[in-house]
Every structure is written in structure tokens, then in C-alpha cells.
Amino acid sequence: MIAQLNRSFNRLADHQDAGILLLRLTIGILLLFHGVAKIEHGVGWIVQMLQAAGLPGFIAYGVYIGEVVAPILIILGVFTRVSGLIAALTLVVATLMVGIGNFFTLTKVGAWALEVEALYFFGGLIITLVGSGRYSVVSNLDYR
């Protein structure tokens, strides 16, 4: 009885391409909000942080690739795997710059202080591994 119910549910819920699309839209749209904030307010504070660490400030402009271009490509399903990796690496750099002190920190409600960063990072990695799925704005597999 339970096995039959499980089989029935599995038949109803077996939509892997829709799941990949939902993952792409979730990670892409939410990460794009961060990029829009950088467009509106600039990356001057990132430039200062990089220069204080002895790194060239122009590196800060890479955030536009990681938080604007890559999320748009993820949403569209174009160059999806590369864009997922770029998004994941962007989160590694962001965490190293501003969040590394919170690595062993829990919030007041018991959550890991870096859980949002971890979700974006692992979401980007998963997108890298699974690709765009069937739903993409391009039909040519070479561009997915």
C-alpha cells in the first residue's frame, strides 16, 4: 500500500527538467538582486576593501559578471554550466572578503551565519553539474 502510494506520487512529481528550471530561476533571480544593488550603488566599497588588502581595485568590477551577467545567463539557460560555476566562485570570493569571520558563527536562532552564502554557492555548483535541462531560450545544446 505505502509502496503503491509512493510510486503514484513519484509518477506525479517526476519532472526533472521543471525542477532544474525552478532551481535556475531561484538562484538566478535571487543572485541578480545582489547585482542590481551593485549597479544602483556601485562597487566603490569593494574597491576600497580590495585595495586595503593590497589587491588591485579593478577586480571589484568582476562582481558585475558574477552577480549580473552570470545570473541572467542562468535564468535564460545559456552557457548555464559555466555561469553556475562563475556564480559559485563569486560567492567564494565574497565570503572570503566579508564573511570569513562568520565561518564558525551561529545566529541567534541557531542558523549558520553563512547559510545564505552556502545556498548560493551550492546552488551554483549544482547548476554547473546539471546544466540547463530542457527548458532554455536556446535550442542548440552547444549554447546551453
mmCIF file with all atom_site columns, C-alpha atoms in Angstrom, residues 48-142:
data_model
loop_
_atom_site.group_PDB
_atom_site.id
_atom_site.type_symbol
_atom_site.label_atom_id
_atom_site.label_alt_id
_atom_site.label_comp_id
_atom_site.label_asym_id
_atom_site.label_entity_id
_atom_site.label_seq_id
_atom_site.pdbx_PDB_ins_code
_atom_site.Cartn_x
_atom_site.Cartn_y
_atom_site.Cartn_z
_atom_site.occupancy
_atom_site.B_iso_or_equiv
_atom_site.pdbx_formal_charge
_atom_site.auth_seq_id
_atom_site.auth_comp_id
_atom_site.auth_asym_id
_atom_site.auth_atom_id
_atom_site.pdbx_PDB_model_num
ATOM 1  C CA . GLN A 1 48  ? 38.361 50.086 -1.095  1.00 0.00 ? 48  GLN A CA 1
ATOM 2  C CA . MET A 1 49  ? 38.266 46.678 0.580   1.00 0.00 ? 49  MET A CA 1
ATOM 3  C CA . LEU A 1 50  ? 40.433 45.133 -2.126  1.00 0.00 ? 50  LEU A CA 1
ATOM 4  C CA . GLN A 1 51  ? 42.940 47.979 -2.049  1.00 0.00 ? 51  GLN A CA 1
ATOM 5  C CA . ALA A 1 52  ? 43.145 47.742 1.740   1.00 0.00 ? 52  ALA A CA 1
ATOM 6  C CA . ALA A 1 53  ? 44.076 44.081 1.282   1.00 0.00 ? 53  ALA A CA 1
ATOM 7  C CA . GLY A 1 54  ? 46.799 45.063 -1.211  1.00 0.00 ? 54  GLY A CA 1
ATOM 8  C CA . LEU A 1 55  ? 44.869 43.888 -4.268  1.00 0.00 ? 55  LEU A CA 1
ATOM 9  C CA . PRO A 1 56  ? 44.075 45.939 -7.376  1.00 0.00 ? 56  PRO A CA 1
ATOM 10 C CA . GLY A 1 57  ? 40.734 47.693 -7.102  1.00 0.00 ? 57  GLY A CA 1
ATOM 11 C CA . PHE A 1 58  ? 39.650 46.937 -10.670 1.00 0.00 ? 58  PHE A CA 1
ATOM 12 C CA . ILE A 1 59  ? 38.982 43.339 -9.602  1.00 0.00 ? 59  ILE A CA 1
ATOM 13 C CA . ALA A 1 60  ? 35.809 44.659 -7.935  1.00 0.00 ? 60  ALA A CA 1
ATOM 14 C CA . TYR A 1 61  ? 34.218 45.160 -11.328 1.00 0.00 ? 61  TYR A CA 1
ATOM 15 C CA . GLY A 1 62  ? 34.192 41.372 -11.759 1.00 0.00 ? 62  GLY A CA 1
ATOM 16 C CA . VAL A 1 63  ? 31.203 41.388 -9.423  1.00 0.00 ? 63  VAL A CA 1
ATOM 17 C CA . TYR A 1 64  ? 29.130 42.565 -12.375 1.00 0.00 ? 64  TYR A CA 1
ATOM 18 C CA . ILE A 1 65  ? 29.985 39.341 -14.206 1.00 0.00 ? 65  ILE A CA 1
ATOM 19 C CA . GLY A 1 66  ? 29.258 37.175 -11.160 1.00 0.00 ? 66  GLY A CA 1
ATOM 20 C CA . GLU A 1 67  ? 26.123 38.950 -9.953  1.00 0.00 ? 67  GLU A CA 1
ATOM 21 C CA . VAL A 1 68  ? 24.579 40.323 -13.153 1.00 0.00 ? 68  VAL A CA 1
ATOM 22 C CA . VAL A 1 69  ? 25.774 38.527 -16.287 1.00 0.00 ? 69  VAL A CA 1
ATOM 23 C CA . ALA A 1 70  ? 26.007 35.000 -14.824 1.00 0.00 ? 70  ALA A CA 1
ATOM 24 C CA . PRO A 1 71  ? 22.562 35.124 -13.148 1.00 0.00 ? 71  PRO A CA 1
ATOM 25 C CA . ILE A 1 72  ? 20.933 36.380 -16.358 1.00 0.00 ? 72  ILE A CA 1
ATOM 26 C CA . LEU A 1 73  ? 22.559 33.564 -18.319 1.00 0.00 ? 73  LEU A CA 1
ATOM 27 C CA . ILE A 1 74  ? 21.474 31.045 -15.655 1.00 0.00 ? 74  ILE A CA 1
ATOM 28 C CA . ILE A 1 75  ? 17.884 32.301 -15.871 1.00 0.00 ? 75  ILE A CA 1
ATOM 29 C CA . LEU A 1 76  ? 17.908 32.070 -19.666 1.00 0.00 ? 76  LEU A CA 1
ATOM 30 C CA . GLY A 1 77  ? 19.632 28.689 -19.704 1.00 0.00 ? 77  GLY A CA 1
ATOM 31 C CA . VAL A 1 78  ? 22.511 29.948 -21.848 1.00 0.00 ? 78  VAL A CA 1
ATOM 32 C CA . PHE A 1 79  ? 26.094 28.839 -21.040 1.00 0.00 ? 79  PHE A CA 1
ATOM 33 C CA . THR A 1 80  ? 24.461 27.516 -17.903 1.00 0.00 ? 80  THR A CA 1
ATOM 34 C CA . ARG A 1 81  ? 27.250 25.331 -16.525 1.00 0.00 ? 81  ARG A CA 1
ATOM 35 C CA . VAL A 1 82  ? 29.936 27.991 -16.878 1.00 0.00 ? 82  VAL A CA 1
ATOM 36 C CA . SER A 1 83  ? 27.595 30.616 -15.434 1.00 0.00 ? 83  SER A CA 1
ATOM 37 C CA . GLY A 1 84  ? 26.786 28.379 -12.467 1.00 0.00 ? 84  GLY A CA 1
ATOM 38 C CA . LEU A 1 85  ? 30.485 27.963 -11.755 1.00 0.00 ? 85  LEU A CA 1
ATOM 39 C CA . ILE A 1 86  ? 31.067 31.710 -12.044 1.00 0.00 ? 86  ILE A CA 1
ATOM 40 C CA . ALA A 1 87  ? 28.214 32.325 -9.592  1.00 0.00 ? 87  ALA A CA 1
ATOM 41 C CA . ALA A 1 88  ? 29.645 29.762 -7.158  1.00 0.00 ? 88  ALA A CA 1
ATOM 42 C CA . LEU A 1 89  ? 33.146 31.254 -7.364  1.00 0.00 ? 89  LEU A CA 1
ATOM 43 C CA . THR A 1 90  ? 31.719 34.746 -6.877  1.00 0.00 ? 90  THR A CA 1
ATOM 44 C CA . LEU A 1 91  ? 30.273 33.554 -3.574  1.00 0.00 ? 91  LEU A CA 1
ATOM 45 C CA . VAL A 1 92  ? 33.617 32.094 -2.533  1.00 0.00 ? 92  VAL A CA 1
ATOM 46 C CA . VAL A 1 93  ? 35.312 35.449 -3.148  1.00 0.00 ? 93  VAL A CA 1
ATOM 47 C CA . ALA A 1 94  ? 32.527 37.391 -1.413  1.00 0.00 ? 94  ALA A CA 1
ATOM 48 C CA . THR A 1 95  ? 32.691 35.098 1.597   1.00 0.00 ? 95  THR A CA 1
ATOM 49 C CA . LEU A 1 96  ? 36.462 35.392 1.806   1.00 0.00 ? 96  LEU A CA 1
ATOM 50 C CA . MET A 1 97  ? 36.195 39.184 1.643   1.00 0.00 ? 97  MET A CA 1
ATOM 51 C CA . VAL A 1 98  ? 33.367 39.882 4.069   1.00 0.00 ? 98  VAL A CA 1
ATOM 52 C CA . GLY A 1 99  ? 32.164 36.715 5.715   1.00 0.00 ? 99  GLY A CA 1
ATOM 53 C CA . ILE A 1 100 ? 35.146 34.585 6.644   1.00 0.00 ? 100 ILE A CA 1
ATOM 54 C CA . GLY A 1 101 ? 34.941 35.771 10.258  1.00 0.00 ? 101 GLY A CA 1
ATOM 55 C CA . ASN A 1 102 ? 31.479 34.188 10.470  1.00 0.00 ? 102 ASN A CA 1
ATOM 56 C CA . PHE A 1 103 ? 32.561 30.712 9.397   1.00 0.00 ? 103 PHE A CA 1
ATOM 57 C CA . PHE A 1 104 ? 32.089 29.219 12.862  1.00 0.00 ? 104 PHE A CA 1
ATOM 58 C CA . THR A 1 105 ? 29.267 31.546 13.930  1.00 0.00 ? 105 THR A CA 1
ATOM 59 C CA . LEU A 1 106 ? 25.620 30.773 14.571  1.00 0.00 ? 106 LEU A CA 1
ATOM 60 C CA . THR A 1 107 ? 22.876 33.384 14.542  1.00 0.00 ? 107 THR A CA 1
ATOM 61 C CA . LYS A 1 108 ? 20.508 33.983 17.457  1.00 0.00 ? 108 LYS A CA 1
ATOM 62 C CA . VAL A 1 109 ? 18.065 31.461 16.007  1.00 0.00 ? 109 VAL A CA 1
ATOM 63 C CA . GLY A 1 110 ? 20.709 28.775 15.583  1.00 0.00 ? 110 GLY A CA 1
ATOM 64 C CA . ALA A 1 111 ? 21.305 29.182 11.866  1.00 0.00 ? 111 ALA A CA 1
ATOM 65 C CA . TRP A 1 112 ? 24.785 29.177 10.376  1.00 0.00 ? 112 TRP A CA 1
ATOM 66 C CA . ALA A 1 113 ? 25.795 32.787 9.766   1.00 0.00 ? 113 ALA A CA 1
ATOM 67 C CA . LEU A 1 114 ? 26.943 31.888 6.242   1.00 0.00 ? 114 LEU A CA 1
ATOM 68 C CA . GLU A 1 115 ? 23.972 29.761 5.220   1.00 0.00 ? 115 GLU A CA 1
ATOM 69 C CA . VAL A 1 116 ? 22.759 32.179 2.538   1.00 0.00 ? 116 VAL A CA 1
ATOM 70 C CA . GLU A 1 117 ? 26.223 32.265 1.006   1.00 0.00 ? 117 GLU A CA 1
ATOM 71 C CA . ALA A 1 118 ? 26.368 28.466 1.207   1.00 0.00 ? 118 ALA A CA 1
ATOM 72 C CA . LEU A 1 119 ? 22.997 28.133 -0.536  1.00 0.00 ? 119 LEU A CA 1
ATOM 73 C CA . TYR A 1 120 ? 24.142 30.355 -3.409  1.00 0.00 ? 120 TYR A CA 1
ATOM 74 C CA . PHE A 1 121 ? 27.489 28.540 -3.594  1.00 0.00 ? 121 PHE A CA 1
ATOM 75 C CA . PHE A 1 122 ? 25.995 25.052 -3.658  1.00 0.00 ? 122 PHE A CA 1
ATOM 76 C CA . GLY A 1 123 ? 23.157 26.210 -5.930  1.00 0.00 ? 123 GLY A CA 1
ATOM 77 C CA . GLY A 1 124 ? 25.772 27.436 -8.407  1.00 0.00 ? 124 GLY A CA 1
ATOM 78 C CA . LEU A 1 125 ? 27.673 24.162 -8.132  1.00 0.00 ? 125 LEU A CA 1
ATOM 79 C CA . ILE A 1 126 ? 24.507 22.124 -8.667  1.00 0.00 ? 126 ILE A CA 1
ATOM 80 C CA . ILE A 1 127 ? 23.641 24.202 -11.736 1.00 0.00 ? 127 ILE A CA 1
ATOM 81 C CA . THR A 1 128 ? 27.181 23.549 -13.002 1.00 0.00 ? 128 THR A CA 1
ATOM 82 C CA . LEU A 1 129 ? 26.638 19.818 -12.579 1.00 0.00 ? 129 LEU A CA 1
ATOM 83 C CA . VAL A 1 130 ? 23.103 19.509 -14.001 1.00 0.00 ? 130 VAL A CA 1
ATOM 84 C CA . GLY A 1 131 ? 23.169 22.165 -16.732 1.00 0.00 ? 131 GLY A CA 1
ATOM 85 C CA . SER A 1 132 ? 20.129 23.920 -18.118 1.00 0.00 ? 132 SER A CA 1
ATOM 86 C CA . GLY A 1 133 ? 17.790 20.986 -18.540 1.00 0.00 ? 133 GLY A CA 1
ATOM 87 C CA . ARG A 1 134 ? 15.297 21.008 -21.392 1.00 0.00 ? 134 ARG A CA 1
ATOM 88 C CA . TYR A 1 135 ? 13.936 24.496 -20.763 1.00 0.00 ? 135 TYR A CA 1
ATOM 89 C CA . SER A 1 136 ? 16.227 27.136 -22.238 1.00 0.00 ? 136 SER A CA 1
ATOM 90 C CA . VAL A 1 137 ? 15.855 30.087 -24.575 1.00 0.00 ? 137 VAL A CA 1
ATOM 91 C CA . VAL A 1 138 ? 18.249 28.366 -26.995 1.00 0.00 ? 138 VAL A CA 1
ATOM 92 C CA . SER A 1 139 ? 17.685 25.018 -28.643 1.00 0.00 ? 139 SER A CA 1
ATOM 93 C CA . ASN A 1 140 ? 21.311 24.463 -29.674 1.00 0.00 ? 140 ASN A CA 1
ATOM 94 C CA . LEU A 1 141 ? 22.919 22.296 -26.989 1.00 0.00 ? 141 LEU A CA 1
ATOM 95 C CA . ASP A 1 142 ? 26.310 23.942 -27.666 1.00 0.00 ? 142 ASP A CA 1
#
